[in-house]
mmCIF file of C-alpha atoms in Angstrom:
data_model
loop_
_atom_site.group_PDB
_atom_site.id
_atom_site.type_symbol
_atom_site.label_atom_id
_atom_site.label_comp_id
_atom_site.label_asym_id
_atom_site.label_seq_id
_atom_site.Cartn_x
_atom_site.Cartn_y
_atom_site.Cartn_z
ATOM 1 C CA MET A 1 6.409 -25.432 19.426
ATOM 2 C CA PRO A 2 2.845 -25.104 17.971
ATOM 3 C CA SER A 3 3.279 -21.375 17.665
ATOM 4 C CA THR A 4 6.583 -21.833 15.768
ATOM 5 C CA LEU A 5 4.987 -24.311 13.407
ATOM 6 C CA ALA A 6 1.979 -21.999 12.885
ATOM 7 C CA GLN A 7 4.232 -19.043 12.225
ATOM 8 C CA GLY A 8 6.252 -20.991 9.706
ATOM 9 C CA ALA A 9 3.076 -22.096 7.883
ATOM 10 C CA ILE A 10 1.846 -18.473 7.766
ATOM 11 C CA THR A 11 5.218 -17.192 6.516
ATOM 12 C CA GLU A 12 5.263 -19.864 3.814
ATOM 13 C CA ALA A 13 1.707 -19.112 2.735
ATOM 14 C CA VAL A 14 2.238 -15.316 2.658
ATOM 15 C CA ALA A 15 5.291 -15.733 0.479
ATOM 16 C CA GLU A 16 3.390 -18.138 -1.830
ATOM 17 C CA ILE A 17 0.399 -15.779 -2.389
ATOM 18 C CA ASN A 18 2.505 -12.588 -2.552
ATOM 19 C CA ALA A 19 4.229 -14.093 -5.578
ATOM 20 C CA THR A 20 0.906 -14.004 -7.383
ATOM 21 C CA LEU A 21 -0.506 -10.657 -6.182
ATOM 22 C CA PRO A 22 0.083 -7.248 -7.581
ATOM 23 C CA PRO A 23 2.402 -5.012 -5.474
ATOM 24 C CA GLY A 24 -0.455 -2.982 -3.885
ATOM 25 C CA MET A 25 -2.134 -6.064 -2.558
ATOM 26 C CA ARG A 26 0.821 -7.957 -1.212
ATOM 27 C CA LEU A 27 0.828 -8.823 2.538
ATOM 28 C CA VAL A 28 3.468 -7.780 4.980
ATOM 29 C CA ASP A 29 4.359 -10.874 7.012
ATOM 30 C CA ALA A 30 3.703 -9.209 10.389
ATOM 31 C CA PRO A 31 1.153 -10.134 13.181
ATOM 32 C CA GLU A 32 -0.573 -6.730 12.837
ATOM 33 C CA THR A 33 -1.320 -7.166 9.113
ATOM 34 C CA VAL A 34 -5.101 -6.806 8.686
ATOM 35 C CA LEU A 35 -6.826 -9.545 6.602
ATOM 36 C CA THR A 36 -10.472 -8.545 6.933
ATOM 37 C CA GLY A 37 -12.242 -5.236 7.538
ATOM 38 C CA SER A 38 -10.888 -1.681 7.496
ATOM 39 C CA GLY A 39 -7.245 -1.372 6.659
ATOM 40 C CA ARG A 40 -6.803 -4.562 4.658
ATOM 41 C CA THR A 41 -4.781 -4.594 1.433
ATOM 42 C CA ILE A 42 -5.892 -8.024 0.273
ATOM 43 C CA ASP A 43 -9.200 -8.565 -1.554
ATOM 44 C CA SER A 44 -11.617 -11.498 -1.028
ATOM 45 C CA LEU A 45 -10.021 -13.686 -3.716
ATOM 46 C CA GLY A 46 -6.589 -13.067 -2.198
ATOM 47 C CA LEU A 47 -7.952 -14.035 1.209
ATOM 48 C CA VAL A 48 -9.311 -17.284 -0.158
ATOM 49 C CA MET A 49 -5.929 -17.962 -1.748
ATOM 50 C CA LEU A 50 -4.228 -17.234 1.592
ATOM 51 C CA ILE A 51 -6.572 -19.601 3.402
ATOM 52 C CA GLY A 52 -5.798 -22.448 1.009
ATOM 53 C CA ALA A 53 -2.105 -21.772 1.143
ATOM 54 C CA VAL A 54 -2.114 -21.744 4.983
ATOM 55 C CA GLU A 55 -4.158 -25.004 5.124
ATOM 56 C CA SER A 56 -1.730 -26.685 2.747
ATOM 57 C CA ALA A 57 1.355 -25.383 4.560
ATOM 58 C CA VAL A 58 0.054 -26.520 7.941
ATOM 59 C CA GLN A 59 -0.616 -29.995 6.534
ATOM 60 C CA ARG A 60 2.886 -30.209 5.024
ATOM 61 C CA ARG A 61 4.589 -29.063 8.216
ATOM 62 C CA THR A 62 2.505 -30.963 10.759
ATOM 63 C CA GLY A 63 0.660 -33.782 9.054
ATOM 64 C CA ARG A 64 -2.611 -32.353 10.369
ATOM 65 C CA ILE A 65 -5.580 -31.134 8.347
ATOM 66 C CA VAL A 66 -6.753 -27.800 9.692
ATOM 67 C CA VAL A 67 -9.866 -26.288 7.966
ATOM 68 C CA ILE A 68 -9.906 -22.471 8.295
ATOM 69 C CA ALA A 69 -12.762 -21.785 5.801
ATOM 70 C CA THR A 70 -15.549 -23.201 7.854
ATOM 71 C CA ASP A 71 -18.813 -21.958 9.260
ATOM 72 C CA PRO A 72 -18.098 -18.466 10.711
ATOM 73 C CA ASP A 73 -20.210 -19.321 13.727
ATOM 74 C CA ALA A 74 -17.598 -21.917 14.648
ATOM 75 C CA PHE A 75 -15.175 -19.153 15.394
ATOM 76 C CA GLY A 76 -17.194 -17.974 18.363
ATOM 77 C CA THR A 77 -16.508 -14.393 19.373
ATOM 78 C CA GLU A 78 -12.958 -14.438 18.034
ATOM 79 C CA ASN A 79 -12.205 -13.774 14.391
ATOM 80 C CA PRO A 80 -9.092 -15.681 13.439
ATOM 81 C CA LEU A 81 -9.107 -13.870 10.043
ATOM 82 C CA ALA A 82 -8.869 -10.409 11.517
ATOM 83 C CA THR A 83 -5.024 -10.212 11.320
ATOM 84 C CA LEU A 84 -2.101 -12.510 10.566
ATOM 85 C CA GLY A 85 -1.429 -12.571 14.303
ATOM 86 C CA SER A 86 -4.951 -13.827 15.180
ATOM 87 C CA LEU A 87 -4.700 -16.366 12.382
ATOM 88 C CA THR A 88 -1.354 -17.620 13.653
ATOM 89 C CA ALA A 89 -2.756 -17.948 17.195
ATOM 90 C CA TRP A 90 -5.830 -19.847 15.922
ATOM 91 C CA ILE A 91 -3.659 -22.215 13.859
ATOM 92 C CA ALA A 92 -1.313 -22.857 16.814
ATOM 93 C CA THR A 93 -4.347 -23.894 18.869
ATOM 94 C CA ARG A 94 -5.667 -26.172 16.149
ATOM 95 C CA ILE A 95 -2.282 -27.844 15.720
ATOM 96 C CA THR A 96 -2.449 -29.149 19.233
ATOM 97 C CA THR A 97 -6.107 -30.286 18.993
ATOM 98 C CA GLU A 98 -6.475 -31.757 15.499
ATOM 99 C CA PRO A 99 -5.306 -35.390 15.115
ATOM 100 C CA PRO A 100 -2.649 -36.144 12.460
ATOM 101 C CA SER A 101 -4.189 -37.025 9.074
#
């Protein structure tokens, strides 16, 4: 169930920001879509917009506040912002550990 909620929030957020991005920067809603590093299509402002959209979508769908844009050291060795798939997995974990707001 958390993975379904996380995927729904990601899909909603991708659609929301794609509506504001030029065609060459739009994201494909797929787990392998690169968000940071080599191979990404989105710029830093687009990534910030995506993070905000995902946080809002998670709160609407679950009643939980999940903060993605935090101290990068809090991520440990994993980078949840590497791909949409890694972000979805990270969100699914947080949905089960964060208390409802």
